[in-house]
Short mmCIF file of C-alpha atoms and ligand atoms in Angstrom, two decimals:
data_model
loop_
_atom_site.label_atom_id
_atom_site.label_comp_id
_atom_site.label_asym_id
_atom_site.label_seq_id
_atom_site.Cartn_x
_atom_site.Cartn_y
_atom_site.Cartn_z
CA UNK A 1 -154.70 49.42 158.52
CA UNK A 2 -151.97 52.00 158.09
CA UNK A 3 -151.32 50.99 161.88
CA UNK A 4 -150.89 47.61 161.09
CA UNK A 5 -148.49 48.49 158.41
CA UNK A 6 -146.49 51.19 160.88
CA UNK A 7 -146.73 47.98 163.36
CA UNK A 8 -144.97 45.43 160.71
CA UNK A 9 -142.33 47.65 159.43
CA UNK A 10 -140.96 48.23 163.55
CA UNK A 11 -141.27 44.10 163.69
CA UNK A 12 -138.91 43.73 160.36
CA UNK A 13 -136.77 46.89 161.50
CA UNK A 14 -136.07 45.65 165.37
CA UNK A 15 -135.29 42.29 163.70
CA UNK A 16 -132.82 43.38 161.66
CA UNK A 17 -130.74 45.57 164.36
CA UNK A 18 -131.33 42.38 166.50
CA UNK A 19 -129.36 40.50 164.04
CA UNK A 20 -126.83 42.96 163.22
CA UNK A 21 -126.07 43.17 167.44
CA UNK A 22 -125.76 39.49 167.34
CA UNK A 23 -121.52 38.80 167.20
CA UNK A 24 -120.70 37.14 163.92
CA UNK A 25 -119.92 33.42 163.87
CA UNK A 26 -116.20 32.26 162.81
CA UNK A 27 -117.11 30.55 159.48
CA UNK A 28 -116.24 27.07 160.44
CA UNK A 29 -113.49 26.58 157.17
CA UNK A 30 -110.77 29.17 158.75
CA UNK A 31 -111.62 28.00 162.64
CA UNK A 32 -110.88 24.57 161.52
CA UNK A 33 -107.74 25.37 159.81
CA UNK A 34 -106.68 27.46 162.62
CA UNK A 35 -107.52 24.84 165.16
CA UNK A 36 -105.60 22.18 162.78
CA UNK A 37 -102.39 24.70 162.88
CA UNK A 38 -102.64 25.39 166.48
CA UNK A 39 -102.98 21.85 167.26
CA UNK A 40 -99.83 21.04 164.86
CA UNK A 41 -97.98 23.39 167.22
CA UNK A 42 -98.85 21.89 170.69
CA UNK A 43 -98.40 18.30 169.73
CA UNK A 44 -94.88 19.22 168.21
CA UNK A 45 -94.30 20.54 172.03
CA UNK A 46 -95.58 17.10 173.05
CA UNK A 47 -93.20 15.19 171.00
CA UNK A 48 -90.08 17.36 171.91
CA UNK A 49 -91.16 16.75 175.54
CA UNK A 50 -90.69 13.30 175.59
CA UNK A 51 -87.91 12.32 172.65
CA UNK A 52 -85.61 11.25 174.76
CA UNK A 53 -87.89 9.20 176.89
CA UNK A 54 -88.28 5.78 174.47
CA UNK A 55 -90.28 3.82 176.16
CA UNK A 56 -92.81 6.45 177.43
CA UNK A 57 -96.17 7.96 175.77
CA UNK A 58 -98.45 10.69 177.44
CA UNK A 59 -101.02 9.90 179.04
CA UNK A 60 -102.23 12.79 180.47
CA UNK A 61 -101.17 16.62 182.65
CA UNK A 62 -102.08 16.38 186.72
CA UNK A 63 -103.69 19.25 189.21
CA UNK A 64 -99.81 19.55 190.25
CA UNK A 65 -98.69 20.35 186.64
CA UNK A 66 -96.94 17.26 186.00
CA UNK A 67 -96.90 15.07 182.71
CA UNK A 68 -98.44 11.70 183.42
CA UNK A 69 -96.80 9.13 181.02
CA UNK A 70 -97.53 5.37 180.16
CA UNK A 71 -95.68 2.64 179.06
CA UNK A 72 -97.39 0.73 175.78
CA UNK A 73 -99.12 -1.71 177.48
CA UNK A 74 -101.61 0.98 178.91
CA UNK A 75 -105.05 1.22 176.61
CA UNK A 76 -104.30 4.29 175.17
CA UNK A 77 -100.81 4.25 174.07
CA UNK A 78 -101.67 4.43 170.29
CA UNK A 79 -104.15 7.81 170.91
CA UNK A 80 -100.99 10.20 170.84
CA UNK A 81 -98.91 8.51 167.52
CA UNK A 82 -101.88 8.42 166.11
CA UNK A 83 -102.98 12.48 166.52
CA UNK A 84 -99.45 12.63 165.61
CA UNK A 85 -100.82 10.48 161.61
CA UNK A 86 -103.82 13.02 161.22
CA UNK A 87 -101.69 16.13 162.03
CA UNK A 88 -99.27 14.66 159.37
CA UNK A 89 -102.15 13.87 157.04
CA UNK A 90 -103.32 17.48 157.05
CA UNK A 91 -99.78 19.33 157.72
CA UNK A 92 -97.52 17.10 155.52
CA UNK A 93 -94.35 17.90 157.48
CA UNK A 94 -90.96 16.04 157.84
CA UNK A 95 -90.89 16.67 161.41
CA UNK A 96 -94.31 15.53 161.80
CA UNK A 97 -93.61 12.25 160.03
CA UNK A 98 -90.47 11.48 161.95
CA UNK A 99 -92.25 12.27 165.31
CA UNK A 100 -95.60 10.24 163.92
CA UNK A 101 -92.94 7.09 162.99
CA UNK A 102 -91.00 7.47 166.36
CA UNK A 103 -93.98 7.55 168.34
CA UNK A 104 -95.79 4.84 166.62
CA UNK A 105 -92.55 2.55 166.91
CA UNK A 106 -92.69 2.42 170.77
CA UNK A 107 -95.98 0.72 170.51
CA UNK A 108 -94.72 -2.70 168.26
CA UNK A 109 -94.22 -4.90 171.11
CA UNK A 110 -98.10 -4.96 171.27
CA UNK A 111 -98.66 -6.75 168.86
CA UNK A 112 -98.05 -10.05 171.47
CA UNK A 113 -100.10 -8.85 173.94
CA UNK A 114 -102.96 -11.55 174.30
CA UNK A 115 -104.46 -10.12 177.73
CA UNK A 116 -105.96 -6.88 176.07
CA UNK A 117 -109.10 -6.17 174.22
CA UNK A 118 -107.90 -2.54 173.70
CA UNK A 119 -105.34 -3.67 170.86
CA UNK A 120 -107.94 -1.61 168.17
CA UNK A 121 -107.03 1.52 170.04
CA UNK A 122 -103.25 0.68 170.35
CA UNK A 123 -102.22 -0.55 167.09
CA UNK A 124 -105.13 1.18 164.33
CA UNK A 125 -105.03 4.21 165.78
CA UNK A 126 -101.49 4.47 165.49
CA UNK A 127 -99.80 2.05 163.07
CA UNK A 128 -102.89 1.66 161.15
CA UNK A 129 -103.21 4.84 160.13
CA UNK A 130 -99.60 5.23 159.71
CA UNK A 131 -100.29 2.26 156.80
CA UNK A 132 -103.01 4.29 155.08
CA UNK A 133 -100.66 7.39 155.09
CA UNK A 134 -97.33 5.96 154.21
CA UNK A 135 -98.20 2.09 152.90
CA UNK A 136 -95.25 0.78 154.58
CA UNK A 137 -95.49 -3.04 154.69
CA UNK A 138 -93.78 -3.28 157.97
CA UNK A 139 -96.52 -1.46 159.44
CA UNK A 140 -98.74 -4.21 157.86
CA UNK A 141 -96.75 -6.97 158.95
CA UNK A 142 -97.19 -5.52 162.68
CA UNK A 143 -100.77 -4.85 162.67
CA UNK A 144 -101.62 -8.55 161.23
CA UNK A 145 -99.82 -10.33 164.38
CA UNK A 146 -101.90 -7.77 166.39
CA UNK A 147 -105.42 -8.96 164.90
CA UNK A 148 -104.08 -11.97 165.50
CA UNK A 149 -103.57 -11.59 169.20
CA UNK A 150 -106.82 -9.56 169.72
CA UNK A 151 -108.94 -12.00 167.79
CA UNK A 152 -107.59 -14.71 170.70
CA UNK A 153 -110.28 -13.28 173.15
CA UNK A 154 -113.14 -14.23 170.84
CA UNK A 155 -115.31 -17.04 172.90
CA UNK A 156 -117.62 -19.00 170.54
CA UNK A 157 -119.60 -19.74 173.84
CA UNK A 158 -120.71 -16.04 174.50
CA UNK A 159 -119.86 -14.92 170.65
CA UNK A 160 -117.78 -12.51 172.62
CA UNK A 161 -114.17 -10.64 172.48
CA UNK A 162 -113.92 -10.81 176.35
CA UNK A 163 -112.70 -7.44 177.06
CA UNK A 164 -111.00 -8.22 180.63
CA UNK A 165 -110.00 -11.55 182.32
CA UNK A 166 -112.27 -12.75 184.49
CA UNK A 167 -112.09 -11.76 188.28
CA UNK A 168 -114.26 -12.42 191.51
CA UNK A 169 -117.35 -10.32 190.29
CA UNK A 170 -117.49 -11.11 186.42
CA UNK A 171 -116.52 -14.48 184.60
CA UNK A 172 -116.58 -12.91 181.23
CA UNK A 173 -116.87 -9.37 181.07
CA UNK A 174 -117.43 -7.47 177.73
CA UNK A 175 -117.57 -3.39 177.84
CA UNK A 176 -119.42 -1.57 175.40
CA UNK A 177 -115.83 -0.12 174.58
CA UNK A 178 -115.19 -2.62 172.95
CA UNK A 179 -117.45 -1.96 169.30
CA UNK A 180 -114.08 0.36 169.33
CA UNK A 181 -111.61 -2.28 168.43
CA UNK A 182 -113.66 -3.67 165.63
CA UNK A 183 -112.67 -1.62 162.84
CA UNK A 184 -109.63 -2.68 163.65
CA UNK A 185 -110.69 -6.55 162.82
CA UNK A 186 -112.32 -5.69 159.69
CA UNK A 187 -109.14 -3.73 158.38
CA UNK A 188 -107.86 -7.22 159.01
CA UNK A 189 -110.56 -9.31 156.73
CA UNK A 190 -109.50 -6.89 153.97
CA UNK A 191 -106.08 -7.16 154.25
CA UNK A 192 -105.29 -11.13 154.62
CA UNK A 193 -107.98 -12.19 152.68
CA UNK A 194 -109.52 -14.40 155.74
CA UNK A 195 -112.93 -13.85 156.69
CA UNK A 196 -112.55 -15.29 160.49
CA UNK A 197 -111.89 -11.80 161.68
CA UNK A 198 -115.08 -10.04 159.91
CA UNK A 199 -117.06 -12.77 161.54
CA UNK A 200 -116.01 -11.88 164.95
CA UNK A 201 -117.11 -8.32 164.95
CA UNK A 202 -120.61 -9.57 163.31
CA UNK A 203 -121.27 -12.01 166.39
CA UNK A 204 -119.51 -9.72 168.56
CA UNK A 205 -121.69 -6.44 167.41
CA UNK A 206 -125.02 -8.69 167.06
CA UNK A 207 -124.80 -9.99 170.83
CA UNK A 208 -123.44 -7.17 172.17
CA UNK A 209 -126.77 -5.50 170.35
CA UNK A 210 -128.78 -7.99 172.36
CA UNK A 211 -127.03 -7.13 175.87
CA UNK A 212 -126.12 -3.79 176.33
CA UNK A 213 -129.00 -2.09 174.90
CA UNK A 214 -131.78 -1.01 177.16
CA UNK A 215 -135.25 -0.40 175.50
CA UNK A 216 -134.20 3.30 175.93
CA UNK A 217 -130.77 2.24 173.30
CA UNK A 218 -129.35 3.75 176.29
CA UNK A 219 -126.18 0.93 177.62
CA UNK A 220 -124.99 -0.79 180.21
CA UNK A 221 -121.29 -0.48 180.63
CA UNK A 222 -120.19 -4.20 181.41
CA UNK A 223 -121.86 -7.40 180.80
CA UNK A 224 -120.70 -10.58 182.18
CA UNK A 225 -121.22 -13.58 180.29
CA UNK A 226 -122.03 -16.93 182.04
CA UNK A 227 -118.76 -19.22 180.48
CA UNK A 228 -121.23 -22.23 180.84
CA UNK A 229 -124.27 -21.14 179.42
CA UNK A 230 -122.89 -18.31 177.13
CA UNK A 231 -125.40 -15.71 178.95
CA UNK A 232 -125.24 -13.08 180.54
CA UNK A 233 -124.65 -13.12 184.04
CA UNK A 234 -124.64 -9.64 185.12
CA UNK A 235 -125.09 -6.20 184.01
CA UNK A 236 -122.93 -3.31 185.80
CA UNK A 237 -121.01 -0.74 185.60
CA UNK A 238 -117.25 0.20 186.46
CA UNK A 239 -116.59 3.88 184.97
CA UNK A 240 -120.37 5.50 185.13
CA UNK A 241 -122.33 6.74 187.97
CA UNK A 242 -124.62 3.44 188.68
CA UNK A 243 -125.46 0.10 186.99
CA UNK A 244 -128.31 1.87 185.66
CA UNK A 245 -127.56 5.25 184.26
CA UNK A 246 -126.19 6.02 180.71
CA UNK A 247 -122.10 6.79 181.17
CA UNK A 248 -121.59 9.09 178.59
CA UNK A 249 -118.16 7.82 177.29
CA UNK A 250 -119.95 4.44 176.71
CA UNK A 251 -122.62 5.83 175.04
CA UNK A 252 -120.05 7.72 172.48
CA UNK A 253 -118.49 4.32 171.80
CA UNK A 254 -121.80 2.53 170.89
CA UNK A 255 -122.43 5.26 169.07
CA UNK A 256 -118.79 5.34 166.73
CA UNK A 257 -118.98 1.62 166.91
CA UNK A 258 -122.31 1.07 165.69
CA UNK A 259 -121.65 3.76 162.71
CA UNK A 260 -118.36 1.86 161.70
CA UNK A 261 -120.43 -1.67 161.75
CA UNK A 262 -122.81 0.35 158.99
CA UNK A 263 -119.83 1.10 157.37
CA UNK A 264 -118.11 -2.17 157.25
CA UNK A 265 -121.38 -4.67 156.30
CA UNK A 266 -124.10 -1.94 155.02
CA UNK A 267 -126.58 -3.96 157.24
CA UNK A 268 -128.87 -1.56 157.62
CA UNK A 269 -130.00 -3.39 161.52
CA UNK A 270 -126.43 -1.64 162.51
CA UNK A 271 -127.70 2.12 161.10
CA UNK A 272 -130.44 1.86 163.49
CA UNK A 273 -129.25 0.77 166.07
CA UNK A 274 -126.57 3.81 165.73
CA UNK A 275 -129.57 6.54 164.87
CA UNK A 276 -131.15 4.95 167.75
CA UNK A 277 -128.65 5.64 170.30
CA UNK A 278 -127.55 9.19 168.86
CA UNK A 279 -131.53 10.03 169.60
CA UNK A 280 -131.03 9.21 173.27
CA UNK A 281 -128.00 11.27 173.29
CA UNK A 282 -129.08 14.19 171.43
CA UNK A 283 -132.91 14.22 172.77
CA UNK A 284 -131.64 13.40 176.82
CA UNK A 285 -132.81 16.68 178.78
CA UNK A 286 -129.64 16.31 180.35
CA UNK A 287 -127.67 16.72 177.21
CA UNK A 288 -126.62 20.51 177.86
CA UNK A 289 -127.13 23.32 174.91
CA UNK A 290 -123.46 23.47 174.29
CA UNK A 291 -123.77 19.45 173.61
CA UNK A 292 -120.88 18.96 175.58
CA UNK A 293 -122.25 15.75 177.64
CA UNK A 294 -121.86 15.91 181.48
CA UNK A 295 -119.57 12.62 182.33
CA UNK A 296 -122.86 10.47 183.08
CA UNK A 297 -126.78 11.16 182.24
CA UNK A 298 -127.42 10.54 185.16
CA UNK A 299 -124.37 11.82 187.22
CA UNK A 300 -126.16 13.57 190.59
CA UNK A 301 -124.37 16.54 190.51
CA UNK A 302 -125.94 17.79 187.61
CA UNK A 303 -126.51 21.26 186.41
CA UNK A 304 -122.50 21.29 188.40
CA UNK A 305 -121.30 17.96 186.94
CA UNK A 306 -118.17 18.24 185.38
CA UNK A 307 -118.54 17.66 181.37
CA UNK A 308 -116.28 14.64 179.62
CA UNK A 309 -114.76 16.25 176.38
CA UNK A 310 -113.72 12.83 175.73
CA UNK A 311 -117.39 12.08 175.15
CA UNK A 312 -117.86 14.78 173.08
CA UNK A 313 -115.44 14.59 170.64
CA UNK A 314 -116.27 10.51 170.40
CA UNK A 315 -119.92 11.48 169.55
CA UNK A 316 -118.71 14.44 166.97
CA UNK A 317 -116.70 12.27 165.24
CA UNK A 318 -118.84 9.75 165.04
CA UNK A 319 -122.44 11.83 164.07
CA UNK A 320 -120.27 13.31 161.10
CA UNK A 321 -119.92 9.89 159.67
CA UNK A 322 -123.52 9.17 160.86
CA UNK A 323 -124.66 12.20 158.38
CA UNK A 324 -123.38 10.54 155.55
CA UNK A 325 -125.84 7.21 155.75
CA UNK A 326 -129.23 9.41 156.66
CA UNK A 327 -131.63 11.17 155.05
CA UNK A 328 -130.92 15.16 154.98
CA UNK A 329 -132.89 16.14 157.41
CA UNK A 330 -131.30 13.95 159.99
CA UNK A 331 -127.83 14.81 158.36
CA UNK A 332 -128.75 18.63 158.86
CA UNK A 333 -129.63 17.49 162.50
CA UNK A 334 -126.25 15.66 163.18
CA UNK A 335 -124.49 18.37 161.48
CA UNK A 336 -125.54 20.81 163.23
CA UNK A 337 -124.62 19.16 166.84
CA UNK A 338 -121.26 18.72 165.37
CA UNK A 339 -120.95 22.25 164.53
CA UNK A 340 -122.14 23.00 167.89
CA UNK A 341 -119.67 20.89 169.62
CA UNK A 342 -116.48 22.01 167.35
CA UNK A 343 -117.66 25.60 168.07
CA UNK A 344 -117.42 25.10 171.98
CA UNK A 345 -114.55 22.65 171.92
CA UNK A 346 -112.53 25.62 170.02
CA UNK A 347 -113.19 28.15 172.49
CA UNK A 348 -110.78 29.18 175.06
CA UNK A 349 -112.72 27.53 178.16
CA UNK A 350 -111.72 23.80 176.27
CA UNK A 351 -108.74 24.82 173.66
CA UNK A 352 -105.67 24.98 175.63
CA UNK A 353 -102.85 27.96 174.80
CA UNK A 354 -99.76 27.25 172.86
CA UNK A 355 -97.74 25.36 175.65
CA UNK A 356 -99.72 25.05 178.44
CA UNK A 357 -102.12 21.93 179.73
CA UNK A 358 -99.10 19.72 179.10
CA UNK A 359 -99.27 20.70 175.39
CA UNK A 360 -102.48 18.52 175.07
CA UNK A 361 -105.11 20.29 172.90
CA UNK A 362 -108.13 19.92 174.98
CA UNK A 363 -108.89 20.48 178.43
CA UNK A 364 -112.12 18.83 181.03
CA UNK A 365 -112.42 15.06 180.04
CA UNK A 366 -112.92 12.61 182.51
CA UNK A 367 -111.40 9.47 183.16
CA UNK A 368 -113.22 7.37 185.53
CA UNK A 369 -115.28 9.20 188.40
CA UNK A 370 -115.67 5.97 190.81
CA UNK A 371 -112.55 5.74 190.76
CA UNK A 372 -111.28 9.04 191.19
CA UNK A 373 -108.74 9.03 188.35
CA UNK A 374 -108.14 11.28 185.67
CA UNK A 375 -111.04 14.13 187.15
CA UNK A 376 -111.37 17.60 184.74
CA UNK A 377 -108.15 16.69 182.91
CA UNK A 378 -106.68 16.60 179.33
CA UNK A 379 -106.76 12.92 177.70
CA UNK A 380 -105.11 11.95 174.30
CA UNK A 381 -108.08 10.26 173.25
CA UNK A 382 -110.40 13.30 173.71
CA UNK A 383 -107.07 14.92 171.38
CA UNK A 384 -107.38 12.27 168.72
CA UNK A 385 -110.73 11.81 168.48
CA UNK A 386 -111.06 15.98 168.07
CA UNK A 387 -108.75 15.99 165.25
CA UNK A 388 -109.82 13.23 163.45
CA UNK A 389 -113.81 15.71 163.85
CA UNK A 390 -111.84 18.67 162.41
CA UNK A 391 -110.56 16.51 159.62
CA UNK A 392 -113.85 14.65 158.96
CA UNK A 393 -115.73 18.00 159.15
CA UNK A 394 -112.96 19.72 157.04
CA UNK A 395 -113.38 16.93 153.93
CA UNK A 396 -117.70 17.04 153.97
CA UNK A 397 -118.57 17.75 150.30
N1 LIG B 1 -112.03 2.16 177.37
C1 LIG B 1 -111.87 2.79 178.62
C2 LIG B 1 -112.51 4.11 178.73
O1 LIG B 1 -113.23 4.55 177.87
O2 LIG B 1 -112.28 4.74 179.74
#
């Protein structure tokens, strides 16, 4: 007995040195803040860097150590203006605001453009959250046009926004990407009173549900419709490894996507369908323990394969929100990935230095693999979509 005793007391003592060797964690209040300042001061580097340049956003920093710019017409032109809004948001200064307003003005000429799906990304990023935060009516004005011209590519036939014109492999193709420019549509609804645009992303979402989803709630990237019958044709992909594996970056945006139709309708077929898809994510033995995901499930180069931040940060933002519409258990579970994934995004091997990595906050997304463009690089949406984690993680009661 008094061996026993002896026998527990070394258990509870070794324990407790265990734990005291263990290095203590960052409480995640002052890393956020510190990440929120640090990211202030690189993307005030970014916006000196290209004031003079008007027509020009980043786009990303290349293996020589050049700045890659785009004009506005490129998908991601709102990403940058709109990291510019949150940083404002949280740091409330002048400079920020005029840099946030300059940034954000180079993108209005968008608002035409008819042969985009990507016009959620372009214009709500940037001038729609430059409405929330400043309630300027011209911003309103600009965004309306833009529904406008994005709600053009809805086909009754397919119940589809086509995401890209047609071309010799696809008549109609629709990327899971495209749940992104929703929100975007409902904001719409809201705002002009007309409920054409809320009835887009319904049909959009519900077929989309139907088409993209394996029985896995893993997704297929693109799905081409059939213009005649309104079916699908084909079922591919163009950024992923192979018309059957799970790209990550698609998954994230199926994920977010899903969450915001929740949101938006409180159909509760929508929640599912998101919890569904953050299981395959989170329960994938392929998802590493840092929950970084490698750029595809599947990609063949795994344990090597390089990670996509960009993925990441999608999903982070996204399983916050997610937390807020489960039970607690599940919320504790989501939570505690996004911790995870704010932790390692915040360490030096993805947080870039004051002034280096082209003054883009995070380092290692990646763009497309097939097509060897943008490989192990910074991305403003990976930026945006980190921030806007920080900031949702920052306000959780
Ligand atoms: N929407 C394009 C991409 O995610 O790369």
């Amino acid at each position: 007995m008094r061996n026993e005793i002896k026998k527990c007391y070394f258990t509870v003592f070794a324990a407790l040195v265990l734990a005291s060797c263990q290095p203590k964690q960052e409480p995640m209040a002052g890393l956020i803040q510190n990440r929120l300042d640090r990211s202030i001061e690189q993307y005030l580097l970014m916006a000196e860097s290209l004031k003079e340049q008007s027509d020009k956003l980043p786009r990303t920093f290349d293996a020589e150590g050049k700045l890659v710019t785009s004009g506005s017409g490129w998908w991601c032109s709102g990403f940058m203006p709109g990291s510019l809004w949150y940083l404002y948001e949280y740091g409330k200064s002048d400079t920020l605001l005029d840099d946030a307003r300059n940034y954000t003005a180079r993108i209005e000429k968008e608002k035409y453009n008819k042969g985009t799906h990507d016009l959620g990304f372009m214009l709500y990023c940037s001038f729609g959250n430059g409405y929330r935060l400043t309630g300027d009516t011209a911003y309103r004005s600009i965004m309306l046009i833009g529904a406008e011209s994005l709600a053009s590519r809805f086909n009754p036939g397919t119940g589809c926004i086509q995401s890209w014109g047609s071309n010799r492999n696809w008549q109609f193709p629709v990327i899971i990407d495209n749940m992104m420019n929703l929100e975007f549509l409902f904001w719409a609804s809201k705002v002009s009173g007309n409920p054409k645009y809320r009835d887009i992303c319904i049909s959009h979402a519900d077929v989309t549900m139907k088409n993209h989803f394996r029985p896995d709630y893993s997704s297929y990237h693109v799905v081409s419709y059939d213009t005649i019958s309104g079916q699908p044709e084909k079922k591919n992909t163009h950024q992923g490894f192979a018309d059957e594996s799970a790209w990550s970056r698609g998954q994230a945006w199926g994920l977010y996507g899903y969450t915001v139709m929740y949101r938006e309708t409180r159909d509760t077929k929508y929640l599912e369908q998101a919890r569904r898809i953050a299981a395959f994510m989170l329960n994938h033995p392929n998802m590493p323990a840092d929950k970084i995901p490698y750029w595809d499930f599947s990609a063949p180069e795994i344990p090597n394969a390089l990670r996509d931040v960009s993925a990441g940060v999608i999903m982070t933002s996204a399983l916050i929100e997610l937390s807020g519409y489960v039970d607690a258990a599940l919320a504790k579970t989501y939570l505690d990935v996004a911790e995870t994934q704010i932790r390692t995004l915040s360490s030096p091997e993805y947080f870039a230095e004051k002034g280096t990595n082209g003054n883009f906050i995070l380092k290692h997304s990646v763009g497309s693999m097939p097509h060897k463009s943008e490989i192990d690089v910074p991305l403003t949406y990976a930026d945006y979509y980190y921030i806007e984690a920080l900031l949702r993680y920052q306000s959780l009661k």
